[in-house]
PDB file of N, CA and C and ligand atoms in Angstrom:
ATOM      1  N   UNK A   1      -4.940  -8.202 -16.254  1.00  0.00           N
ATOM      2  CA  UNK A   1      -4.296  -7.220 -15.374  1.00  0.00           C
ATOM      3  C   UNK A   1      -4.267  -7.759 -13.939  1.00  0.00           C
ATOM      4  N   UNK A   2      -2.912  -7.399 -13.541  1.00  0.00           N
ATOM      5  CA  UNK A   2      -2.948  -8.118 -11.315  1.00  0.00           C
ATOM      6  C   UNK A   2      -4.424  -7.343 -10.981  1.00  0.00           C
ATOM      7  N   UNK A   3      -4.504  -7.855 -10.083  1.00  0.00           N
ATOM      8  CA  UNK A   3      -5.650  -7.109  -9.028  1.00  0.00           C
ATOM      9  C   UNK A   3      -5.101  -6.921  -8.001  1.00  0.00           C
ATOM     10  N   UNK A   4      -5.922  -5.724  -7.303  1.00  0.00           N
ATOM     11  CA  UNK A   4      -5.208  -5.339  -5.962  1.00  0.00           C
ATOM     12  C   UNK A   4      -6.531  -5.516  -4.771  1.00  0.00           C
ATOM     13  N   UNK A   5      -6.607  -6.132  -3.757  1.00  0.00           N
ATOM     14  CA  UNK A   5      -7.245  -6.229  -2.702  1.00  0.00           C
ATOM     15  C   UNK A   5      -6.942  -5.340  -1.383  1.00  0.00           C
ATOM     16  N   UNK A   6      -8.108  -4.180  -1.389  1.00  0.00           N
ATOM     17  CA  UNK A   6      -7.852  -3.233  -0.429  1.00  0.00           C
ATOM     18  C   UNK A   6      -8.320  -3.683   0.728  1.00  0.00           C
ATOM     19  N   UNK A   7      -8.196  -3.855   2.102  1.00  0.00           N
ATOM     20  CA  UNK A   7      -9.304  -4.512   3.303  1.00  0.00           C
ATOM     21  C   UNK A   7      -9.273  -2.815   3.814  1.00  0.00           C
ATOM     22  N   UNK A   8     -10.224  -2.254   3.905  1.00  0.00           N
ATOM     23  CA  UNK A   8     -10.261  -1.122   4.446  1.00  0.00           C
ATOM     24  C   UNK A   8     -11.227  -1.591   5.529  1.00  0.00           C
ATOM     25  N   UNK A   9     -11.206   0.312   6.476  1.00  0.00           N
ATOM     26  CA  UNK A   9     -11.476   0.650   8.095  1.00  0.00           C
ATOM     27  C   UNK A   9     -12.127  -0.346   8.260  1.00  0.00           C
ATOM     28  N   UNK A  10     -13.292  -0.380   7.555  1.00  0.00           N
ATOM     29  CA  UNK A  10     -15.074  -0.850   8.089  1.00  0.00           C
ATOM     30  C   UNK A  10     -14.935  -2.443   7.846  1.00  0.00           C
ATOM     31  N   UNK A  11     -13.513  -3.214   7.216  1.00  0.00           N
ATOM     32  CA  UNK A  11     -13.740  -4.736   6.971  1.00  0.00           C
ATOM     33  C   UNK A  11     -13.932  -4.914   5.331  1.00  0.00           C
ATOM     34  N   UNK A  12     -14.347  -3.904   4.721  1.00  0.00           N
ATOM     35  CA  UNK A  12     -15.091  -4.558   3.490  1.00  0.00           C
ATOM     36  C   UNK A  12     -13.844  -4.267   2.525  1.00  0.00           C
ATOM     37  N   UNK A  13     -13.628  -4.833   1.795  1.00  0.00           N
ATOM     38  CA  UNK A  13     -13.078  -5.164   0.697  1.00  0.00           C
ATOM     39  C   UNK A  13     -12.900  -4.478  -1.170  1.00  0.00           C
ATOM     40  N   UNK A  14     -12.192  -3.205  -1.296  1.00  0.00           N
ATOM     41  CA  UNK A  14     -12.313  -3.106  -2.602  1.00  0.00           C
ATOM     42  C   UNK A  14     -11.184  -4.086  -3.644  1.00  0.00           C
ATOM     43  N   UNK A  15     -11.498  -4.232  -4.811  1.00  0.00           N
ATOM     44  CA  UNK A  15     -10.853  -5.282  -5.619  1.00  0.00           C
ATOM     45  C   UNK A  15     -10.548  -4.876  -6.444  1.00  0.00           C
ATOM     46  N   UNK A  16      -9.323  -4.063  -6.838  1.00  0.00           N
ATOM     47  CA  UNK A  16      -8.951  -3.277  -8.562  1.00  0.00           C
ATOM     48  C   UNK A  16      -8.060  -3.723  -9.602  1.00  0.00           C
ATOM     49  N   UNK A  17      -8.372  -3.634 -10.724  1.00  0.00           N
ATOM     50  CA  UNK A  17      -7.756  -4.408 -11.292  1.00  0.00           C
ATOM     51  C   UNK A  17      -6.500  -2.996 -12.056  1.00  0.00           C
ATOM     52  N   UNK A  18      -4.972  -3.929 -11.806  1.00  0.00           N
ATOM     53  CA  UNK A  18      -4.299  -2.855 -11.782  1.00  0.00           C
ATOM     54  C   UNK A  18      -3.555  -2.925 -12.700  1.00  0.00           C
ATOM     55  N   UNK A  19      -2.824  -2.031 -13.577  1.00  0.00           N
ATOM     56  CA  UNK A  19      -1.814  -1.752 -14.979  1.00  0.00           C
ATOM     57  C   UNK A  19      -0.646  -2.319 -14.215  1.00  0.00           C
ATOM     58  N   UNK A  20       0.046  -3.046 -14.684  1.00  0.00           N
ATOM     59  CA  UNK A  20       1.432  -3.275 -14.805  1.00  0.00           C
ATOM     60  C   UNK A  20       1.924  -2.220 -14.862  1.00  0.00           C
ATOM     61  N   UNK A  21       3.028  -1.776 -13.991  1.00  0.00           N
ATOM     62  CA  UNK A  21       3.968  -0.280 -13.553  1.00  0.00           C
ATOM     63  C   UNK A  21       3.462   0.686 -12.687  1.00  0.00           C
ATOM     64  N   UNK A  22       2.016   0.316 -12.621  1.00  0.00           N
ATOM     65  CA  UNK A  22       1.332   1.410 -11.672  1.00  0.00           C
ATOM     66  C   UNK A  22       1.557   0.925 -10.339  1.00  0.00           C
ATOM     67  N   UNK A  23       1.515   1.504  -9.391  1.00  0.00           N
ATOM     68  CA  UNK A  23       1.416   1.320  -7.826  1.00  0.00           C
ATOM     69  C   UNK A  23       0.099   1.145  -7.297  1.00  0.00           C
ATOM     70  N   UNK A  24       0.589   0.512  -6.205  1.00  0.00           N
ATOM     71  CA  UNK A  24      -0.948   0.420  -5.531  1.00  0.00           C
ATOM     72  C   UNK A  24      -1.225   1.736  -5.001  1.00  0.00           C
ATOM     73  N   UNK A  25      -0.812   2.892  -4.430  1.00  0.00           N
ATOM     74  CA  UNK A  25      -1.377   4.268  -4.609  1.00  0.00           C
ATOM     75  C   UNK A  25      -2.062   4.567  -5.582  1.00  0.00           C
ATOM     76  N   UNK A  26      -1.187   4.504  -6.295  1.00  0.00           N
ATOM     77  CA  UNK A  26      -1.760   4.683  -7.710  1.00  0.00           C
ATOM     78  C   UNK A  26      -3.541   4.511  -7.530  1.00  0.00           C
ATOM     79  N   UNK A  27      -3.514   3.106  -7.889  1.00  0.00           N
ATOM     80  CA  UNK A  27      -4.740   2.689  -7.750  1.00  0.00           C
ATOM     81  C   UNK A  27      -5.829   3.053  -7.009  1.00  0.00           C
ATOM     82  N   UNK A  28      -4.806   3.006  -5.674  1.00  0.00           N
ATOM     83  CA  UNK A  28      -6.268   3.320  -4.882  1.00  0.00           C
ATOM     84  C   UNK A  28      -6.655   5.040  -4.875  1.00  0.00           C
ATOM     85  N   UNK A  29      -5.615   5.418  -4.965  1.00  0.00           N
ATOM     86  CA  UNK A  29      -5.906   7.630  -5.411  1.00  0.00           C
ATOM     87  C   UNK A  29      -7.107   7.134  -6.402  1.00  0.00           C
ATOM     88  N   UNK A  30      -6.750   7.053  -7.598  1.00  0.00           N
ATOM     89  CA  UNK A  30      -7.622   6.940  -8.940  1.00  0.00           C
ATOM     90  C   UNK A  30      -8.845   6.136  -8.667  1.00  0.00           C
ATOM     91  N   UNK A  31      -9.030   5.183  -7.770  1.00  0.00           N
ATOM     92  CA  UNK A  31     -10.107   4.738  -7.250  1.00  0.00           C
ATOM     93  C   UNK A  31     -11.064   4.987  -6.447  1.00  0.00           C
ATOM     94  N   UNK A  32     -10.651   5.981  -5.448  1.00  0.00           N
ATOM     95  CA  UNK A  32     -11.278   6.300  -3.944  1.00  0.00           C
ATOM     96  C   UNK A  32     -11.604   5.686  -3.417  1.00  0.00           C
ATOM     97  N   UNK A  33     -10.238   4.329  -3.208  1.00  0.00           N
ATOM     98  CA  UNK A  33      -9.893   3.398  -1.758  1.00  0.00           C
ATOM     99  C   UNK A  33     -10.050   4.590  -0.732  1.00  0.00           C
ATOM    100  N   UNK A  34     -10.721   4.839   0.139  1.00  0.00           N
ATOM    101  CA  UNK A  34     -10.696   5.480   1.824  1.00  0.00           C
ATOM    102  C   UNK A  34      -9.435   4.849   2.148  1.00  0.00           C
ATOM    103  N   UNK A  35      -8.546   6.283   2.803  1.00  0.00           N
ATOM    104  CA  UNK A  35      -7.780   5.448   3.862  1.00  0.00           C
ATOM    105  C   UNK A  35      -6.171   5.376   3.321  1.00  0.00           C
ATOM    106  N   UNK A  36      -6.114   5.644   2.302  1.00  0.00           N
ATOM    107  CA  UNK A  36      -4.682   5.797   1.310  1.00  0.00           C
ATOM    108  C   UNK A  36      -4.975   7.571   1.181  1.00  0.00           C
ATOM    109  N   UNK A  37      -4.407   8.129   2.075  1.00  0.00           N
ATOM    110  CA  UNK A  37      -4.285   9.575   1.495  1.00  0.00           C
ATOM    111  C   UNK A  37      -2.681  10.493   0.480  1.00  0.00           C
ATOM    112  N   UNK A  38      -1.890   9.797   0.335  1.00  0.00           N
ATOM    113  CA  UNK A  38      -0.851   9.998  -0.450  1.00  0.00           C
ATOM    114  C   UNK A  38      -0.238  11.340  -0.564  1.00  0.00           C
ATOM    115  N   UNK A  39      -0.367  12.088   0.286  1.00  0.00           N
ATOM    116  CA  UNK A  39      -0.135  13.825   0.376  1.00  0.00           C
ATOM    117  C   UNK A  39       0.572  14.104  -0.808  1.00  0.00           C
ATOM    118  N   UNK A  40       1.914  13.328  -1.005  1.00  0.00           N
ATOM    119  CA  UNK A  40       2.984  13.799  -1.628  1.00  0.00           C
ATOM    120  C   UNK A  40       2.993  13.136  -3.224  1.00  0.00           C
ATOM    121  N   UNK A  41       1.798  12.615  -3.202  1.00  0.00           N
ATOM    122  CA  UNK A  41       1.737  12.222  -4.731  1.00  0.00           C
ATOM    123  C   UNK A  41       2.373  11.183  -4.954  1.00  0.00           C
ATOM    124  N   UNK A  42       3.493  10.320  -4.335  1.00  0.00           N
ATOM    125  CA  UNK A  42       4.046   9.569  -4.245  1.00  0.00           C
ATOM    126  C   UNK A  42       5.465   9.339  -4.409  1.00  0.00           C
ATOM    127  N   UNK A  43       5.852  10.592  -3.870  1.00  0.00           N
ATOM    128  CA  UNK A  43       7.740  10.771  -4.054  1.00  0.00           C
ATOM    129  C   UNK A  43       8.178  10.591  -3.132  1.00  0.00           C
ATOM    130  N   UNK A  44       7.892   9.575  -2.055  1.00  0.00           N
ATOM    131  CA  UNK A  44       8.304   9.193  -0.868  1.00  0.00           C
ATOM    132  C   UNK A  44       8.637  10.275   0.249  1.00  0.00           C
ATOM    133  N   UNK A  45       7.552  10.996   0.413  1.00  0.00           N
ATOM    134  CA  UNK A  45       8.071  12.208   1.446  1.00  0.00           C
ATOM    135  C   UNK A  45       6.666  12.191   2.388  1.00  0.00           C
ATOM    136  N   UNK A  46       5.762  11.299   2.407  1.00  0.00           N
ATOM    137  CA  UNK A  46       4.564  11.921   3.163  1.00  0.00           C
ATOM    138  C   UNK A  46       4.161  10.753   4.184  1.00  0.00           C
ATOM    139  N   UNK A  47       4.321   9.610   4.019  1.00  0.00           N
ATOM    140  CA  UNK A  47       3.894   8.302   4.809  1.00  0.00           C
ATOM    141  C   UNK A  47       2.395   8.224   4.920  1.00  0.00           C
ATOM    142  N   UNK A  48       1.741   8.640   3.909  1.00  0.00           N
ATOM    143  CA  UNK A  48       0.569   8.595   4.162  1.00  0.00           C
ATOM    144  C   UNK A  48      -0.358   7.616   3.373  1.00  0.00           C
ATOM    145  N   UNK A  49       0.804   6.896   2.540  1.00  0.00           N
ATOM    146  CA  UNK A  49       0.175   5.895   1.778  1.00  0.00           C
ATOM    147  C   UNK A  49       0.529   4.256   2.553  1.00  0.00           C
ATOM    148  N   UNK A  50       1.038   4.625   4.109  1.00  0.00           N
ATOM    149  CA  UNK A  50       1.372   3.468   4.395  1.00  0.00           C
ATOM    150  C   UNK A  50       0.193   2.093   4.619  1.00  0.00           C
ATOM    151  N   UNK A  51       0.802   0.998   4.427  1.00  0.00           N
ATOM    152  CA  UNK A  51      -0.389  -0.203   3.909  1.00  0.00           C
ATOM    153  C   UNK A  51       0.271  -1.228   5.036  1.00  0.00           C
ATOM    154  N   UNK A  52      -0.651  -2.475   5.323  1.00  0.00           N
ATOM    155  CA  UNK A  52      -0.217  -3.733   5.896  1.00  0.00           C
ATOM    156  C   UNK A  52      -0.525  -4.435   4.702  1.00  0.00           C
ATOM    157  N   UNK A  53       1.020  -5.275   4.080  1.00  0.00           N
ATOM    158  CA  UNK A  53       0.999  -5.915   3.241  1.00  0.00           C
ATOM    159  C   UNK A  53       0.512  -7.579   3.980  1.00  0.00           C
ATOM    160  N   UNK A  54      -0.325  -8.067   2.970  1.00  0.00           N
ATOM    161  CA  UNK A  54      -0.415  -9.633   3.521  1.00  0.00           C
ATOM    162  C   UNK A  54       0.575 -10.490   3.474  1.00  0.00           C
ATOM    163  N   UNK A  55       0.714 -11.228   4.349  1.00  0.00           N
ATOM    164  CA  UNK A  55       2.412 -12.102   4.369  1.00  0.00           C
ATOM    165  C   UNK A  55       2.491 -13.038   3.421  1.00  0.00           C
ATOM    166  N   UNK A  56       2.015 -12.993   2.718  1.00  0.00           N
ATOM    167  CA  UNK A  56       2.074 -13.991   1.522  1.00  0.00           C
ATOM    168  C   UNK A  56       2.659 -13.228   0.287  1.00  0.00           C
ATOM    169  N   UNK A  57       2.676 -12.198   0.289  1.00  0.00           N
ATOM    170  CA  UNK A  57       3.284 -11.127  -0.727  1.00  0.00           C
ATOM    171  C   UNK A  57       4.431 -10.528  -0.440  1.00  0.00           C
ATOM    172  N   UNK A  58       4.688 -10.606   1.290  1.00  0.00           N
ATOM    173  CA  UNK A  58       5.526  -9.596   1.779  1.00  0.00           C
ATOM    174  C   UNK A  58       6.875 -10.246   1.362  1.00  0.00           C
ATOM    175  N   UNK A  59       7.228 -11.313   0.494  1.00  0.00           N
ATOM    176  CA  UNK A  59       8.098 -11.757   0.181  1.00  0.00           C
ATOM    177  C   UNK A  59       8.778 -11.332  -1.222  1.00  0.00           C
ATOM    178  N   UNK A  60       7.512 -11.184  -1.864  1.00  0.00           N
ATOM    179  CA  UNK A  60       7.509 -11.244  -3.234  1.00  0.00           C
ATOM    180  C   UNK A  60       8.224  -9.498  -3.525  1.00  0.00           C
ATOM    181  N   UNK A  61       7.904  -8.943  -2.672  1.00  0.00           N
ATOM    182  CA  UNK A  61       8.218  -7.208  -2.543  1.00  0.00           C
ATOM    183  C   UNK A  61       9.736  -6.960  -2.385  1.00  0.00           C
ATOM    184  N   UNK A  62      10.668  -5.943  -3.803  1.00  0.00           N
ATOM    185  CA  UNK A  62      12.000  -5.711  -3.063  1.00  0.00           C
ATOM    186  C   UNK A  62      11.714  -5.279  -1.837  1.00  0.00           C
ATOM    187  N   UNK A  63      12.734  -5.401  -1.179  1.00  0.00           N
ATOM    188  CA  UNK A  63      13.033  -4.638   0.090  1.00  0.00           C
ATOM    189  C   UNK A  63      12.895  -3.430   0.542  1.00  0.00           C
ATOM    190  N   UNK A  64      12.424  -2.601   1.219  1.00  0.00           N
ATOM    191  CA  UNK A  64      12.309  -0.853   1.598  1.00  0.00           C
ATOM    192  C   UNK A  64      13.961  -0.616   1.386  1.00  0.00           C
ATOM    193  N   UNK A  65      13.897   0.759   0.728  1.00  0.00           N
ATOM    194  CA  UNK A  65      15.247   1.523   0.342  1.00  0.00           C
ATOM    195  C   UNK A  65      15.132   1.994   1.654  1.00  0.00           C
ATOM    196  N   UNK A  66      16.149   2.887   1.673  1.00  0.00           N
ATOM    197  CA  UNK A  66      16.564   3.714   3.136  1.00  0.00           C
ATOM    198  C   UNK A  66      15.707   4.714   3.462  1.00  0.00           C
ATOM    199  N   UNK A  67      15.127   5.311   2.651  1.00  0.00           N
ATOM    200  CA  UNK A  67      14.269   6.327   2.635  1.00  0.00           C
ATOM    201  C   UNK A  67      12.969   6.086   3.195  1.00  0.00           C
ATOM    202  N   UNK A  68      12.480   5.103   2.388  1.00  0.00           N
ATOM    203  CA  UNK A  68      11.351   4.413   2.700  1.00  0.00           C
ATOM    204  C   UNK A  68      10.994   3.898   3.892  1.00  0.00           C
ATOM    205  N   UNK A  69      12.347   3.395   4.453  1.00  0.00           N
ATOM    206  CA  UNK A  69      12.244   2.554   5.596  1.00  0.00           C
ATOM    207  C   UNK A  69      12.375   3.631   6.892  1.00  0.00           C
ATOM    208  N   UNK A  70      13.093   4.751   6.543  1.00  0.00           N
ATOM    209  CA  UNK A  70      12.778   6.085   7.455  1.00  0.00           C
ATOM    210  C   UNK A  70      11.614   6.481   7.665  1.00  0.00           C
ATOM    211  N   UNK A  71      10.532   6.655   6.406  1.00  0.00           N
ATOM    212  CA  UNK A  71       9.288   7.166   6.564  1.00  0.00           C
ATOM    213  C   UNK A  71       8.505   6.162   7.375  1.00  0.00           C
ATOM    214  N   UNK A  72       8.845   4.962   7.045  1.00  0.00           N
ATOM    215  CA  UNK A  72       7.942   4.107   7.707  1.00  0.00           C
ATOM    216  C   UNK A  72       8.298   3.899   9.467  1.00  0.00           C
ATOM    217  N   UNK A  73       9.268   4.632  10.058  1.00  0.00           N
ATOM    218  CA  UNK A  73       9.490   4.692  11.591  1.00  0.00           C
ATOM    219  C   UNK A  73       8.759   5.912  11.824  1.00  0.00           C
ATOM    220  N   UNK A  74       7.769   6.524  11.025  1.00  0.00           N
ATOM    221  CA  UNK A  74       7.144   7.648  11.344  1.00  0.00           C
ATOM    222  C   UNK A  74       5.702   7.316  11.418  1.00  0.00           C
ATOM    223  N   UNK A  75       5.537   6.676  10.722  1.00  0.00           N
ATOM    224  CA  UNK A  75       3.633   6.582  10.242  1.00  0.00           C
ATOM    225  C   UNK A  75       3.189   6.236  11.550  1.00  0.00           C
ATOM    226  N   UNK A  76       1.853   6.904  11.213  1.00  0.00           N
ATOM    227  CA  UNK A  76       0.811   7.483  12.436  1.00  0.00           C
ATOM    228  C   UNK A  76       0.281   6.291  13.003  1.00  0.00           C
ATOM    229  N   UNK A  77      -0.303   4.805  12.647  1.00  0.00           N
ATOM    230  CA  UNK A  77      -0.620   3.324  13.328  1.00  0.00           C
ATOM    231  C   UNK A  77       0.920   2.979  12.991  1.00  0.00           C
ATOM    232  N   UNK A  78       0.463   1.848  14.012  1.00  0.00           N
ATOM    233  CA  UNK A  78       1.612   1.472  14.340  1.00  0.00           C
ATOM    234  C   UNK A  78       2.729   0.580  12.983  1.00  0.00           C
ATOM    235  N   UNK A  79       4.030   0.913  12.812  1.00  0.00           N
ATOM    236  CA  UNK A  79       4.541  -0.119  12.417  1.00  0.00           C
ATOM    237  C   UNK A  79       4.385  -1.764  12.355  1.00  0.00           C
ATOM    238  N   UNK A  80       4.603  -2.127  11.552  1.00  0.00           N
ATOM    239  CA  UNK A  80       4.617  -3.644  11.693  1.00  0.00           C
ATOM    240  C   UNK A  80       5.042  -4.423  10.696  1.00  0.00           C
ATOM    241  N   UNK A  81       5.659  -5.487  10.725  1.00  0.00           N
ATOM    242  CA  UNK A  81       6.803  -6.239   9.969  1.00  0.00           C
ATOM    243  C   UNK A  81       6.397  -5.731   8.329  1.00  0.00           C
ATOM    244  N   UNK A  82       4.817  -6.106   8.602  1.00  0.00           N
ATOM    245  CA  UNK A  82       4.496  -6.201   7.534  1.00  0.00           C
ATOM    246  C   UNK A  82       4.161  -4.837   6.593  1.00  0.00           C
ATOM    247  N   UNK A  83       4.332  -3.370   6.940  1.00  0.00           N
ATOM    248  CA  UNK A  83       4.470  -2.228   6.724  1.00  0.00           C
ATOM    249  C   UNK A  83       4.940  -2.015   5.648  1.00  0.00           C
ATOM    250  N   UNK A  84       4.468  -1.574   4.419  1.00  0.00           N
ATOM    251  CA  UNK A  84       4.749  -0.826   3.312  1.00  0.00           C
ATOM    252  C   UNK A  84       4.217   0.077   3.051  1.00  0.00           C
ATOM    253  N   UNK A  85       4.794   1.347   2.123  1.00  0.00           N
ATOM    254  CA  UNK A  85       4.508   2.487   1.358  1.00  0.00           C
ATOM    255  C   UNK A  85       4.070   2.127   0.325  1.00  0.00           C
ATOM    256  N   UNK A  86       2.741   2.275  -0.016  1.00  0.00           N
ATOM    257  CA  UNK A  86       1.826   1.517  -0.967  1.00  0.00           C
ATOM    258  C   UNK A  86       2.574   2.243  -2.803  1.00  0.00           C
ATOM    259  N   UNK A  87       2.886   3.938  -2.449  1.00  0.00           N
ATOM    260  CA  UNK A  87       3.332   3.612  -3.488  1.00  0.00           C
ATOM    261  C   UNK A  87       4.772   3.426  -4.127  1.00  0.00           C
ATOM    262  N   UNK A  88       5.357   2.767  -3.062  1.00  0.00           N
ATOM    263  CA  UNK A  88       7.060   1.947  -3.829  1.00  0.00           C
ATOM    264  C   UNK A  88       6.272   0.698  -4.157  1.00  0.00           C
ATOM    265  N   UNK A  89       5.264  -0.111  -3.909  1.00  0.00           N
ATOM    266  CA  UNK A  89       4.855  -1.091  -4.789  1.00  0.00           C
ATOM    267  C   UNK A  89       4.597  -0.910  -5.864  1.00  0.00           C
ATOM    268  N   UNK A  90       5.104  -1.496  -6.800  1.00  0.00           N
ATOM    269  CA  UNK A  90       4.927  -1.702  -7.997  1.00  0.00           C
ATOM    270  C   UNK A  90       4.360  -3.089  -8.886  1.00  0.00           C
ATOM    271  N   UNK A  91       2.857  -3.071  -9.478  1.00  0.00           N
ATOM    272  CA  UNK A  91       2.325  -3.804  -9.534  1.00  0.00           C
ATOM    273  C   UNK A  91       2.874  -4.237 -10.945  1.00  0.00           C
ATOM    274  N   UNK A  92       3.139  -6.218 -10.696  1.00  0.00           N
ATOM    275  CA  UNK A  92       3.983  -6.772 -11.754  1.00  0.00           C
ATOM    276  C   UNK A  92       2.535  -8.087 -11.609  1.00  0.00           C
ATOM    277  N   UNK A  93       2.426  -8.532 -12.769  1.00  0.00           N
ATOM    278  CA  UNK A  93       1.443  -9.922 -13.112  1.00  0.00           C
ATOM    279  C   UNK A  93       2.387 -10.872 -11.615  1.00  0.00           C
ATOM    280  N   UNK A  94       3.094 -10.762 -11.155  1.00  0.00           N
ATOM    281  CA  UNK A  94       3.209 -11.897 -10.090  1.00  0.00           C
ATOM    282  C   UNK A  94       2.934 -11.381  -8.964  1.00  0.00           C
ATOM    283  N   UNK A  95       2.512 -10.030  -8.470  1.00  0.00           N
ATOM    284  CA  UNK A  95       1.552  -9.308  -7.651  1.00  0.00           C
ATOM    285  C   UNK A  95      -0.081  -9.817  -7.858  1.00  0.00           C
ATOM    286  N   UNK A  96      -0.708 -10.196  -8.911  1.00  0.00           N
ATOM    287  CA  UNK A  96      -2.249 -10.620  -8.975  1.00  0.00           C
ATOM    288  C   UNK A  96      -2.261 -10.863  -7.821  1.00  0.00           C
ATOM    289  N   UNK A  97      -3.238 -10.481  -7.383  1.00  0.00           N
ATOM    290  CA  UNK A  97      -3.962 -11.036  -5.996  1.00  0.00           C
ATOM    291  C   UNK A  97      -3.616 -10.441  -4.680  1.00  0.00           C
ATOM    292  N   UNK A  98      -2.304  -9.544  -4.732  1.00  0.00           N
ATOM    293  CA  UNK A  98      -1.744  -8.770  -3.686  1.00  0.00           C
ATOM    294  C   UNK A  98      -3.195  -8.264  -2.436  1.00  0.00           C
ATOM    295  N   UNK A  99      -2.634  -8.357  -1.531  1.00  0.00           N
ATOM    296  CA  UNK A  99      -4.098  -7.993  -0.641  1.00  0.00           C
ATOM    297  C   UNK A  99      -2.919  -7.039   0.758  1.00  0.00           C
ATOM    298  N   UNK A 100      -3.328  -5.801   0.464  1.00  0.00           N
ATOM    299  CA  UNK A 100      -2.824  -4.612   1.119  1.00  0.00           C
ATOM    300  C   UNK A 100      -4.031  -4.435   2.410  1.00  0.00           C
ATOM    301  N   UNK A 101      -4.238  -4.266   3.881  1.00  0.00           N
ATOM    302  CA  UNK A 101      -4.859  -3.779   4.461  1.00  0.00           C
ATOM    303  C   UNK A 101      -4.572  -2.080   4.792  1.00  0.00           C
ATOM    304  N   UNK A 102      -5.597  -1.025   4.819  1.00  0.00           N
ATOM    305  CA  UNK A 102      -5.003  -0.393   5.190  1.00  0.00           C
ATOM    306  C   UNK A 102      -5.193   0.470   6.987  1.00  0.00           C
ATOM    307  N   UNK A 103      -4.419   1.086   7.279  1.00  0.00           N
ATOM    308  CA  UNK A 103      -4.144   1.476   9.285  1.00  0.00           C
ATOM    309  C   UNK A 103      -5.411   1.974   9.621  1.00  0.00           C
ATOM    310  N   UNK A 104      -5.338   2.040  10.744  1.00  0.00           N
ATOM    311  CA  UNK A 104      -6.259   2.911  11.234  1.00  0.00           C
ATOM    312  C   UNK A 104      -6.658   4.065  10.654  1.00  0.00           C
ATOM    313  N   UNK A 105      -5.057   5.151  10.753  1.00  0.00           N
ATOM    314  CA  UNK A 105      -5.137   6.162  10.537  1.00  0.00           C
ATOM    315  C   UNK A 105      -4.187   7.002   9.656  1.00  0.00           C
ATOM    316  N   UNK A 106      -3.644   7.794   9.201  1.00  0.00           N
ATOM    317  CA  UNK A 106      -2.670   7.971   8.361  1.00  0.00           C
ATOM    318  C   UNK A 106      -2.109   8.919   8.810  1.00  0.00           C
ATOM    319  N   UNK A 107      -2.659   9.867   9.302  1.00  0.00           N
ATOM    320  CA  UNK A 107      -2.327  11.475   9.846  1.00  0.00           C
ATOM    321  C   UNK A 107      -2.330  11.281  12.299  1.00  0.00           C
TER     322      UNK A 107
HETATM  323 FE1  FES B   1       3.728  10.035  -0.021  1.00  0.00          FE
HETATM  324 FE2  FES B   1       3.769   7.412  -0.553  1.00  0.00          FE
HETATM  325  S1  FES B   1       2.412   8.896  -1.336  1.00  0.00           S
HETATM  326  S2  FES B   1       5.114   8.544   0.704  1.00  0.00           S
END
């Protein structure tokens, strides 16, 4: 199964190993990653699952839809190139190793 690398607030590191089709929300809800609060369950309406993807992945990721890319001119830390909605990722075996940081703050 990919694994997902959380860098949360405090520096430290959770490591999950994730289903093919699931999201990294996903994961980290079902896990209790701190710091991914997902209000909306993941139907793209809450920005609260926003993540700093590592640039080594940020390639590998389709592109933000329109929607997505709206929510993300909202989230509470700051934007940045590297900005995704943790759950439009969708974890595929060429994700292994994906390493998501997540913001300051979400709200
Ligand atoms: Fe609400 Fe991702 S969980 S936008």
């Amino acid at each position: 199964m990919p694994t997902i690398h959380y860098i949360l607030k405090d520096g430290s590191t959770r490591s999950i190993d994730a289903k093919p089709g699931s999201s990294v929300m996903e994961n980290a809800v079902r896990n209790n990653v701190r710091g991914i609060d997902a209000e909306c369950g993941g139907c793209c309406s809450c920005a609260t699952c926003h993540v700093y993807v590592d640039d080594a992945f940020v390639a590998l990721l389709p592109p933000a839809d329109d929607m997505e890319n709206d929510l993300l001119d909202g989230v509470a830390s700051e934007r940045q190139p590297c900005s995704r909605l943790s759950c439009q990722i969708t974890m595929t075996a060429e994700l292994d190793g994906i390493t998501v940081r997540v913001p300051e703050t979400q709200i």
